[in-house]
Coordinates of N, CA and C in Angstrom, one line a residue:
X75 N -41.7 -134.5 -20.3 CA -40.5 -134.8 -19.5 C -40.4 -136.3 -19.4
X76 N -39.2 -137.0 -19.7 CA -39.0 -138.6 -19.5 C -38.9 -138.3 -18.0
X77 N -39.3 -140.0 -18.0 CA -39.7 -140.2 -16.4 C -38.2 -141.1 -16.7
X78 N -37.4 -140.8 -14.8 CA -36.9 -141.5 -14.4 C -36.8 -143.1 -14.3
X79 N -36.4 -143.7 -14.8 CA -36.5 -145.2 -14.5 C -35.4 -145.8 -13.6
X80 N -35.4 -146.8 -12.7 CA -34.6 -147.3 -11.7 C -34.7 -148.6 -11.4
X81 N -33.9 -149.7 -11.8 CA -33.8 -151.0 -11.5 C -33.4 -151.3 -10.2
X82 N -34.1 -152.0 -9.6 CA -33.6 -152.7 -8.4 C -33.0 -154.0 -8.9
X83 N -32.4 -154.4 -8.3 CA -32.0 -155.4 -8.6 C -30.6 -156.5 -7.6
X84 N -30.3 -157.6 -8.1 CA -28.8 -158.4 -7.3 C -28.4 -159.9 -8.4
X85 N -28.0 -159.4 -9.4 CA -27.4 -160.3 -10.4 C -27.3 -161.9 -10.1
X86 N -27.9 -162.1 -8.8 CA -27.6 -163.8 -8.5 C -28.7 -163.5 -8.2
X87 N -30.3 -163.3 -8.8 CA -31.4 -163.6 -8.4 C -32.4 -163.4 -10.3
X88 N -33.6 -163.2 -9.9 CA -34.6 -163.0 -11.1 C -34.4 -161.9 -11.6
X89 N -33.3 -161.0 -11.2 CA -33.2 -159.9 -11.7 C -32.9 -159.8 -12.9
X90 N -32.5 -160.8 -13.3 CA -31.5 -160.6 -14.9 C -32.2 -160.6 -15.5
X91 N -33.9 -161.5 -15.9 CA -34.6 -161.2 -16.5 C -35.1 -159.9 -17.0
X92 N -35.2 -158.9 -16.0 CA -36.0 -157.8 -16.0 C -34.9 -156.9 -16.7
X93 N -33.3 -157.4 -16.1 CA -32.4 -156.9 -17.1 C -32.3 -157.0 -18.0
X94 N -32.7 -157.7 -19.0 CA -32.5 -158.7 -20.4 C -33.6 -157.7 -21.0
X95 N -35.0 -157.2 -20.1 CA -35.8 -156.8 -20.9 C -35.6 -155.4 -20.7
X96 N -35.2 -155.1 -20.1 CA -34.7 -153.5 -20.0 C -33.5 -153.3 -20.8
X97 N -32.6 -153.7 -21.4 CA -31.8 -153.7 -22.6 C -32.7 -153.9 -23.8
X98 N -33.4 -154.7 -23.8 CA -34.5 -155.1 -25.2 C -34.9 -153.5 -25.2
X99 N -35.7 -152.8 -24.3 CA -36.3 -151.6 -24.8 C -35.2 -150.6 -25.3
X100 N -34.2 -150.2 -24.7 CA -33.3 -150.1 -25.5 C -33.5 -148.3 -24.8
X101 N -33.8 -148.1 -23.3 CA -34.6 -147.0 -22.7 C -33.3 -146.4 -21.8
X102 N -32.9 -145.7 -21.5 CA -31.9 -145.6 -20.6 C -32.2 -145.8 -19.0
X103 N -32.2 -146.4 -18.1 CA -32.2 -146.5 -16.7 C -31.3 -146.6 -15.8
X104 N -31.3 -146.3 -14.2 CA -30.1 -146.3 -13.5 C -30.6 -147.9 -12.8
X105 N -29.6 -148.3 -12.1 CA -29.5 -149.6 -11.5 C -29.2 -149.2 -10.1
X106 N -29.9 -150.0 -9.1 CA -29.3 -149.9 -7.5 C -29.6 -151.7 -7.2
X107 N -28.2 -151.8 -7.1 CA -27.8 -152.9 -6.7 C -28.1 -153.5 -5.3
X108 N -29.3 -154.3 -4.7 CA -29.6 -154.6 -3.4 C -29.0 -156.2 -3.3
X109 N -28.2 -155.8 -2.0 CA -27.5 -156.7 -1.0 C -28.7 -157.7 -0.2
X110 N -28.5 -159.1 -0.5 CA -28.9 -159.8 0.1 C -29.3 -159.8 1.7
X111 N -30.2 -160.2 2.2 CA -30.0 -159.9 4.1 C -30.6 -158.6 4.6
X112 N -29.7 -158.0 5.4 CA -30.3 -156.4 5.6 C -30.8 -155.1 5.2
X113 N -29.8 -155.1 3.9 CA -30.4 -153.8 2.8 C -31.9 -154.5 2.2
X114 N -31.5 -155.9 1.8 CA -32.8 -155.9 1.0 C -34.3 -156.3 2.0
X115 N -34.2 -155.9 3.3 CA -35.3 -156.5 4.0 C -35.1 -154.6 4.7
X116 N -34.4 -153.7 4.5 CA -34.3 -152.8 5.4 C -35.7 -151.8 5.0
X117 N -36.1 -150.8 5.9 CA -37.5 -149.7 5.8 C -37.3 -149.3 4.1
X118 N -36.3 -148.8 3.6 CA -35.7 -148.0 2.7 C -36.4 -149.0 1.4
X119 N -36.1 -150.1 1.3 CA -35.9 -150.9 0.1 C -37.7 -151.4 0.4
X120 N -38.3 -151.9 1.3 CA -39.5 -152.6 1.7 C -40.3 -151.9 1.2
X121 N -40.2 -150.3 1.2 CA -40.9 -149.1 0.8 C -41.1 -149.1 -1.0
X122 N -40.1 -150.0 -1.7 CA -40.2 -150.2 -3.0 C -40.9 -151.5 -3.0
X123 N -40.7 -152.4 -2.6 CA -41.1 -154.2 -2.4 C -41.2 -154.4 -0.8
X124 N -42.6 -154.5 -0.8 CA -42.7 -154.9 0.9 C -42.5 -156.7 0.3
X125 N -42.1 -157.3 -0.2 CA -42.2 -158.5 0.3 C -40.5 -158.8 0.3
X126 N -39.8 -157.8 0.1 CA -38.3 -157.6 0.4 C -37.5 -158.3 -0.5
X127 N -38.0 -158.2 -2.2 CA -37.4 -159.4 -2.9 C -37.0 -158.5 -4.0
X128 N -36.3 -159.0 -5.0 CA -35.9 -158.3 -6.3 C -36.4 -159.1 -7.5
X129 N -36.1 -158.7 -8.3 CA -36.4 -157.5 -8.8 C -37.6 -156.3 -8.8
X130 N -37.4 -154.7 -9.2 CA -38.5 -154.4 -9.2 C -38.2 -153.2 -9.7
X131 N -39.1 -152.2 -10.6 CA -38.2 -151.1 -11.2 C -39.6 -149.7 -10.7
X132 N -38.4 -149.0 -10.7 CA -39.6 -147.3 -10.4 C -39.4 -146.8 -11.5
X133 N -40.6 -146.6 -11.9 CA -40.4 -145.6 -13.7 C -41.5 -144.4 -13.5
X134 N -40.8 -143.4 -13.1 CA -41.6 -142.4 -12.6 C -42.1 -142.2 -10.9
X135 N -43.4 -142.4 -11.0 CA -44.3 -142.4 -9.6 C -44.4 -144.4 -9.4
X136 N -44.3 -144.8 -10.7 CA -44.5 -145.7 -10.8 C -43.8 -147.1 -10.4
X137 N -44.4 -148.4 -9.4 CA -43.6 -149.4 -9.1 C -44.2 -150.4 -9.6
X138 N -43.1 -151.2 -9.9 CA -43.8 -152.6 -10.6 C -42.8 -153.7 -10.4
X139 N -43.4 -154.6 -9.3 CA -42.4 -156.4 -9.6 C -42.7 -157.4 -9.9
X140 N -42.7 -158.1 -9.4 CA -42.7 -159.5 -10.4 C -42.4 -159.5 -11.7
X141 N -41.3 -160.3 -12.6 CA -40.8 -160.2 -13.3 C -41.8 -160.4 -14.9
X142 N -43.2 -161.4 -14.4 CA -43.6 -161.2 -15.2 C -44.7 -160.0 -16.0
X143 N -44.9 -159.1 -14.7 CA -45.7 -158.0 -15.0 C -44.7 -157.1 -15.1
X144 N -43.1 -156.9 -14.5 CA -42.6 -156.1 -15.5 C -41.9 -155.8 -16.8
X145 N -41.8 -157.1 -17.3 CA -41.5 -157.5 -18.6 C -42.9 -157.2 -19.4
X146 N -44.6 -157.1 -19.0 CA -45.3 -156.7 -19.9 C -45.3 -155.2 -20.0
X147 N -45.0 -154.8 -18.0 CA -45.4 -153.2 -18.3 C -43.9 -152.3 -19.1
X148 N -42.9 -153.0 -19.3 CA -41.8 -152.1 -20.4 C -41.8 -152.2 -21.5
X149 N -42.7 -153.6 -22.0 CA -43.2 -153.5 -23.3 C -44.2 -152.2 -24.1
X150 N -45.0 -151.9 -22.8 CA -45.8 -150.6 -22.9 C -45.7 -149.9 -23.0
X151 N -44.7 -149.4 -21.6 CA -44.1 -148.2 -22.0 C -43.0 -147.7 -22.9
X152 N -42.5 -148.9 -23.5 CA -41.6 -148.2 -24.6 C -42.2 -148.7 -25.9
X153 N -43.1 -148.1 -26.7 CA -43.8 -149.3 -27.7 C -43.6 -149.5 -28.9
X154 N -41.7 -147.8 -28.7 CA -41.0 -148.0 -29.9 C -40.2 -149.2 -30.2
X155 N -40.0 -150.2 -29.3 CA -38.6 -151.1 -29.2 C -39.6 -152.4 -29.6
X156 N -41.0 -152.3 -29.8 CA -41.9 -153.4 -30.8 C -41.9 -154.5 -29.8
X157 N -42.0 -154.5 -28.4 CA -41.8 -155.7 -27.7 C -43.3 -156.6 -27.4
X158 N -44.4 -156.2 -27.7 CA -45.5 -156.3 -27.6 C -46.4 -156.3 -29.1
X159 N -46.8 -157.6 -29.2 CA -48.0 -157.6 -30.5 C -49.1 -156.2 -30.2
X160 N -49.5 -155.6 -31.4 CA -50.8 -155.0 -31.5 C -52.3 -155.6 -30.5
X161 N -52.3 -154.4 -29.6 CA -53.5 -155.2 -28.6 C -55.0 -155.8 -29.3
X162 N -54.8 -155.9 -30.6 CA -55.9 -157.2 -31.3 C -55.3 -158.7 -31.3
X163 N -53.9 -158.6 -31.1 CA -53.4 -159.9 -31.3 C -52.6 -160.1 -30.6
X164 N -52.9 -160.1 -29.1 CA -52.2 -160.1 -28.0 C -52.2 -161.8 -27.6
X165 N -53.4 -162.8 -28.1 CA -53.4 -164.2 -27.5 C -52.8 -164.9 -27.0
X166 N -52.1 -165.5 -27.8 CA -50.7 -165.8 -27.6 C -49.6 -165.3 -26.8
X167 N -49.1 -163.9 -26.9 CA -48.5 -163.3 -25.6 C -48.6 -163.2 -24.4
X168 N -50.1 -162.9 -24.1 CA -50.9 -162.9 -22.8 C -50.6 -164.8 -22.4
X169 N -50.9 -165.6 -23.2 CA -51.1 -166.9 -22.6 C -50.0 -167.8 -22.5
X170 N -48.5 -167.5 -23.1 CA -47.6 -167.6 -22.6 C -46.8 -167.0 -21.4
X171 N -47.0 -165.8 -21.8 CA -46.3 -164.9 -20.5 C -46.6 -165.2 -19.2
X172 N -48.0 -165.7 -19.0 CA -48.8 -166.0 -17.6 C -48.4 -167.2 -17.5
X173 N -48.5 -168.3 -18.6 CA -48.5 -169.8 -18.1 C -47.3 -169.6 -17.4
X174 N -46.0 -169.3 -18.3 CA -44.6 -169.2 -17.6 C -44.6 -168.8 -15.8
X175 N -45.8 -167.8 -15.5 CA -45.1 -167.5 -14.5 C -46.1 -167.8 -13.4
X176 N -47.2 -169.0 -14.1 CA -48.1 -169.3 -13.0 C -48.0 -171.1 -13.1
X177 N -48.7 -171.7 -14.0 CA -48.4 -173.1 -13.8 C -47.0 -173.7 -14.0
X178 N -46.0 -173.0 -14.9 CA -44.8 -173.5 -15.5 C -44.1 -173.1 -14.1
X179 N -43.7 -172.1 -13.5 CA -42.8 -171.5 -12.2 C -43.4 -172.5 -11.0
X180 N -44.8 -172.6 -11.0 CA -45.8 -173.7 -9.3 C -45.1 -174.9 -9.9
X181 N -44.9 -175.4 -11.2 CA -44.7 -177.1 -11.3 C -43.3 -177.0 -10.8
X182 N -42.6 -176.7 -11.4 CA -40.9 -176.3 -11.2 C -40.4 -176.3 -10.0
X183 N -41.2 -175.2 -9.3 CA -40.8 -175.0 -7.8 C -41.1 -176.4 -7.2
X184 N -42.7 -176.9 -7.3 CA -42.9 -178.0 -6.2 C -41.7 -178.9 -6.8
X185 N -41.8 -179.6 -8.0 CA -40.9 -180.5 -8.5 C -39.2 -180.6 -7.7
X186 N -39.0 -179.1 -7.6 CA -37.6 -179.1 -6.3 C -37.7 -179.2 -5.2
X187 N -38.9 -178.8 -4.7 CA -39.5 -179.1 -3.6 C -39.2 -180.4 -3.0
X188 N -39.4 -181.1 -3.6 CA -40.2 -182.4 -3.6 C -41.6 -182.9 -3.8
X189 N -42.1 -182.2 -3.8 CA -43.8 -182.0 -3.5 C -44.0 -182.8 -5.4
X190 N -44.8 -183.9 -4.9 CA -45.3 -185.0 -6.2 C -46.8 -185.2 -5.6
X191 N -48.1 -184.7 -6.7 CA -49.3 -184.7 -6.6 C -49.8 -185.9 -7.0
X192 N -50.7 -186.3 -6.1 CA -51.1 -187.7 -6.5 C -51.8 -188.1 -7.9
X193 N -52.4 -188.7 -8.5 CA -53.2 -188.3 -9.9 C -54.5 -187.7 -9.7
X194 N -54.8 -188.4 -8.3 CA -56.4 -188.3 -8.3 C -56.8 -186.4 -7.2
X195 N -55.2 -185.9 -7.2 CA -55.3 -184.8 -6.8 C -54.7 -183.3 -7.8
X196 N -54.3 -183.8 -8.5 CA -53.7 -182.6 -10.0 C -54.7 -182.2 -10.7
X197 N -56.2 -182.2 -10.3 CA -57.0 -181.3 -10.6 C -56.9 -179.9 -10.2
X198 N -56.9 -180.5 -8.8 CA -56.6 -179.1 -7.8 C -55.9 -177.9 -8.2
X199 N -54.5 -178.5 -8.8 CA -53.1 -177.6 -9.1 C -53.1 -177.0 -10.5
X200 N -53.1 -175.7 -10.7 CA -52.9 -175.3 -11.9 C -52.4 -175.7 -12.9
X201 N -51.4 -176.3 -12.5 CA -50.4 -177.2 -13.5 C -50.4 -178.7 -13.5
X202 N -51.2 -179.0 -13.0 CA -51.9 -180.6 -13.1 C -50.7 -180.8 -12.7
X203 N -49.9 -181.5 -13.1 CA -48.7 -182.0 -13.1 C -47.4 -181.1 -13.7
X204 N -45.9 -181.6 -13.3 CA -44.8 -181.0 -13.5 C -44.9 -181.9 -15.4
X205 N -45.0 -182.9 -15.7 CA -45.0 -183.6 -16.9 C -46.0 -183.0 -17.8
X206 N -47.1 -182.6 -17.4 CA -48.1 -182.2 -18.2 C -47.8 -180.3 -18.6
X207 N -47.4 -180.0 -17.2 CA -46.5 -178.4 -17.7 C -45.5 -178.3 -19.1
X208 N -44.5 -179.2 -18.7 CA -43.4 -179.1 -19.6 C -43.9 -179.7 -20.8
X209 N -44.3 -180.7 -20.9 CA -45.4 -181.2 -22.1 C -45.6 -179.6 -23.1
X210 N -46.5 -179.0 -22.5 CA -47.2 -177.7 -22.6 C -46.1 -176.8 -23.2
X211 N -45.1 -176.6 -22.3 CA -44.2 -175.7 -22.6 C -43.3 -175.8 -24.3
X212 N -43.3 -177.0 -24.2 CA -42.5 -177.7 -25.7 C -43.2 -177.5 -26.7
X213 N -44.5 -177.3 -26.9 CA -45.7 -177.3 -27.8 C -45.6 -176.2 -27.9
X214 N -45.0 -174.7 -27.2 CA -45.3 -173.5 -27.6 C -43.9 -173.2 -28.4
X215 N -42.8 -173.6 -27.9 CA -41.3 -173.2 -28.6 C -41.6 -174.3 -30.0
X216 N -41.7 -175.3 -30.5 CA -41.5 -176.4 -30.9 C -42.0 -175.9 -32.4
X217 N -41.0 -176.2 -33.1 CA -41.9 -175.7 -34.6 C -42.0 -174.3 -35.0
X218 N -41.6 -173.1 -34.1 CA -41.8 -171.8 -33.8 C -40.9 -170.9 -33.9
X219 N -40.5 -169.5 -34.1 CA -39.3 -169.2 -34.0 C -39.2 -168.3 -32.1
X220 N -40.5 -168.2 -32.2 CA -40.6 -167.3 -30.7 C -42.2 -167.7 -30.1
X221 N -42.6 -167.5 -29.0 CA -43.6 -168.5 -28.5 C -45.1 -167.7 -29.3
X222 N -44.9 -166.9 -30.0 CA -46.0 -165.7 -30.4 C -46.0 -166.1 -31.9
X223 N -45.3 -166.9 -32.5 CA -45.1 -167.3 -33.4 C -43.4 -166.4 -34.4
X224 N -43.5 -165.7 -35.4 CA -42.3 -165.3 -36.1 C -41.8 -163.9 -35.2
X225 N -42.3 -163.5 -34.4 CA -42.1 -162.3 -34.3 C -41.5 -162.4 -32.2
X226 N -40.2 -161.6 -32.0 CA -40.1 -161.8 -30.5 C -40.9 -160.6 -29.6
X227 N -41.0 -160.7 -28.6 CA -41.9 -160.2 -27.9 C -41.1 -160.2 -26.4
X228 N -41.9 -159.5 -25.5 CA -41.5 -159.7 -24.0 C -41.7 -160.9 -23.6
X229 N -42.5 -161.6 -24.2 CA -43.6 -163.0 -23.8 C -42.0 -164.2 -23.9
X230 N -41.2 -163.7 -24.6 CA -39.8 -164.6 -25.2 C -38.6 -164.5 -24.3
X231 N -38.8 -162.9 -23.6 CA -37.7 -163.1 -22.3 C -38.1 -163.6 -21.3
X232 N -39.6 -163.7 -21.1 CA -39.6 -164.0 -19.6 C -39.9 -166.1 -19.9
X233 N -40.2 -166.4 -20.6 CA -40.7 -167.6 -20.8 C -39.1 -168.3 -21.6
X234 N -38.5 -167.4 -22.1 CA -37.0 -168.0 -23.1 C -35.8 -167.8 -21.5
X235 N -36.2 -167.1 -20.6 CA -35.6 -167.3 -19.2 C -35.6 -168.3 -18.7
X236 N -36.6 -168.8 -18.4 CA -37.3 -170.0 -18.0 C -36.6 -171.0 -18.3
X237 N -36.4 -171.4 -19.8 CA -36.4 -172.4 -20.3 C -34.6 -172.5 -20.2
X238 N -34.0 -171.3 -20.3 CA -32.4 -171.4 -20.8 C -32.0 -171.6 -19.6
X239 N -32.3 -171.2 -17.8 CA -32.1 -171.3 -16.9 C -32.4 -173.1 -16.4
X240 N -33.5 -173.7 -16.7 CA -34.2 -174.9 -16.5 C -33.5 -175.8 -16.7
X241 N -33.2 -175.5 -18.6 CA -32.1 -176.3 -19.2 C -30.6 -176.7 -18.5
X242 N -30.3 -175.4 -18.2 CA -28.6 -175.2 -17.9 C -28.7 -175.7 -16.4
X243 N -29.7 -175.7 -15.6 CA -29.6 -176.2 -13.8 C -30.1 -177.1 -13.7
X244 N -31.0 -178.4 -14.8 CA -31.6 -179.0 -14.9 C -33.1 -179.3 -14.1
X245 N -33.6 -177.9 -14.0 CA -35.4 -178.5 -13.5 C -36.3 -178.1 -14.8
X246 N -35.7 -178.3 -16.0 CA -36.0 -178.6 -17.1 C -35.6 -179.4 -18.0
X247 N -36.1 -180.5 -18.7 CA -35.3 -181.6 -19.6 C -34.8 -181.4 -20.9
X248 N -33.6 -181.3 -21.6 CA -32.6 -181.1 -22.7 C -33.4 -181.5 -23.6
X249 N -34.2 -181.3 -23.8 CA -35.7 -181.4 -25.1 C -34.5 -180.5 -26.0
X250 N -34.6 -181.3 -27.8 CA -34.2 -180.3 -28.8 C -34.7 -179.3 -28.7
X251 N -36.1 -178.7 -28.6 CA -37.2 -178.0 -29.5 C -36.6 -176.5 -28.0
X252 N -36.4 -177.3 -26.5 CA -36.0 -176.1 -26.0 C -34.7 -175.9 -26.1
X253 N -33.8 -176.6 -26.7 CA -32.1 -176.5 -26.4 C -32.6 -175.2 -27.8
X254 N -33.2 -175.8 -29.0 CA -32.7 -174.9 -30.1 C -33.3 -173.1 -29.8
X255 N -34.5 -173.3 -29.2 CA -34.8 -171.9 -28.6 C -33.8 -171.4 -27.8
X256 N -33.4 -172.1 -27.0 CA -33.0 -171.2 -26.2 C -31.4 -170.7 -26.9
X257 N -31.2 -171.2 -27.7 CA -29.6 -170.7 -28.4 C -30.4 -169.8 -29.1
X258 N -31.6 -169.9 -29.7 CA -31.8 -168.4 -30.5 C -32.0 -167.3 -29.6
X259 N -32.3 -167.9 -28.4 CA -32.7 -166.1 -27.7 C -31.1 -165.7 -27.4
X260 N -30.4 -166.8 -27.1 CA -29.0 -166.4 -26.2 C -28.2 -165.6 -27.9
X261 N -28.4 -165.3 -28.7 CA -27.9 -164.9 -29.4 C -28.6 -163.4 -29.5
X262 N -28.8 -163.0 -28.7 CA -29.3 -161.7 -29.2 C -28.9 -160.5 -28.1
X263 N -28.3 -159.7 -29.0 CA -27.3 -158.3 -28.7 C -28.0 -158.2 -26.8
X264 N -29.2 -157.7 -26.8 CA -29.9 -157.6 -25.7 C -29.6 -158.3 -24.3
X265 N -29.6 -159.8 -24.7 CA -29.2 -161.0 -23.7 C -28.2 -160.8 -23.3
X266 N -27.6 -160.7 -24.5 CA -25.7 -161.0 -24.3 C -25.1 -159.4 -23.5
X267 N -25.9 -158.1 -23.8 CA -25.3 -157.1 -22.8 C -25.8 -157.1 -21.7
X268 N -26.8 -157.5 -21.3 CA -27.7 -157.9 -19.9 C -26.9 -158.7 -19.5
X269 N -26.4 -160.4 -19.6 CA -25.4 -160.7 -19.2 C -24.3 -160.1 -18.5
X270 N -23.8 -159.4 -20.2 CA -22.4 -159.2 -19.1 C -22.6 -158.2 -18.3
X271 N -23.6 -157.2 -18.5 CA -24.0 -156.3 -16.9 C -23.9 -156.9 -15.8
X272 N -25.0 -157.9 -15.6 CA -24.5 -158.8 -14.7 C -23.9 -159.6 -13.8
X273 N -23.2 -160.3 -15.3 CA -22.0 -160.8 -14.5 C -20.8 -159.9 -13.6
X274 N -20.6 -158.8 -14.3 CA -19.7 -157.6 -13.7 C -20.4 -157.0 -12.6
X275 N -21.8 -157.3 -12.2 CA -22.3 -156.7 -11.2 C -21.8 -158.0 -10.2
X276 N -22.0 -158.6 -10.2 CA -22.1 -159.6 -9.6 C -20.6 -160.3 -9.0
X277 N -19.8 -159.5 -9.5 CA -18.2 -159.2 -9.0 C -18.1 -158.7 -7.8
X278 N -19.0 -157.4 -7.3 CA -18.7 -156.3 -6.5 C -19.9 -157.0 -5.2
X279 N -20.5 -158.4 -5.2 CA -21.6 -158.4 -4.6 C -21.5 -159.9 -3.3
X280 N -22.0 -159.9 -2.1 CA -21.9 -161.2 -1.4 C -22.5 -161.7 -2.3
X281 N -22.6 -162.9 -1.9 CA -23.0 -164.4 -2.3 C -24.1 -163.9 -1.4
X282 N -25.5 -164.8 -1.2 CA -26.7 -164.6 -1.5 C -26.5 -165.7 0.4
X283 N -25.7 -166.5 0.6 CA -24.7 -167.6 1.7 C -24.3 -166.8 2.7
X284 N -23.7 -165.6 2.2 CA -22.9 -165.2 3.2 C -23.4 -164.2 3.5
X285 N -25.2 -163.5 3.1 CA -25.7 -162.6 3.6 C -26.7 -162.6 4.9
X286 N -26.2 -161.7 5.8 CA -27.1 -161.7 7.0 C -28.1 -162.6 8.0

């Protein structure tokens, strides 16, 4: 019996990722659209994400959020849609997909923050520095067609998010090596219906300002 699958989600948040990769598998799912403020902090929704945040998808018995462990667990479970290297040659996937959502996401965020590490303190921090992350991050797209090398992967939505998001709001710098990646991922059937899901969702929804 196919298991149910169910997006949580609110088109003005991280959700779109998880959308982009839920079109990649190419699986059928329903969507429930959570309102900023009350719905998404209420008993009902908490019961799916106690930390009261989106995205997050039920596929079966099964819950899973953070964007970057649900982008590995739908590679899994669908493993006709080829989103995941052969588990001998996972290297490269595993170690992009994480950097993206552990030292690349901590630099980023402090960097808007404000929060600037002294030198003799960026031992401490995962990401040593916001300069030495992005450094990092260019060395993986740069010369490459997807961060895994020829072939795309989940490792490409959650990390080709990153970069097309970073680029366009600027807490990432108009580097060629990321402008040209990120136009290869934005060309693909997947992104571009994820998109306009989105954007059409995101018609019927408050502003994220005007909630609760």
């Amino acid at each position: 019996m196919t298991k149910d699958l169910v997006f949580y989600t609110n088109p003005m948040s991280r959700g779109r990722i998880a959308r982009w990769m839920l079109e990649e598998t190419g699986a059928p799912y329903r969507t429930e659209l959570v309102a900023y403020g009350e719905q998404m902090k209420s008993p009902g929704y908490l019961a799916v994400n106690p930390m009261g945040k989106v995205p997050a998808i039920r596929h079966g018995d099964t819950v899973v959020t953070e964007c970057a462990a649900i982008c590995a667990y739908l590679a899994d479970a669908f493993p006709k849609a080829g989103l995941a290297p052969p588990s001998d040659d996972r290297g490269a996937y595993y170690r992009w997909l994480f950097f993206a959502a552990g030292p690349l996401e901590a630099a980023i965020m402090d960097r808007q923050l404000g929060v600037e590490l002294p030198a003799e303190k960026q031992m401490m921090a995962g990401y040593g520095s916001y300069d030495m992350a992005v450094d990092t991050l260019e060395k993986a797209v740069d010369g490459w067609e997807y961060v895994t090398g020829d072939r795309f992967t989940a490792a490409d939505v959650y990390v080709g998010s990153h970069v097309m998001w970073g680029t366009q709001f600027g807490t990432l710098p108009k580097r060629p090596a990321f402008e040209a990646y990120a136009a290869r991922l934005a060309g693909r059937p997947a992104y571009q219906r994820a998109s306009e899901l989105d954007d059409e969702a995101g018609k019927a929804m408050p502003h994220p300002s005007a909630a609760g």
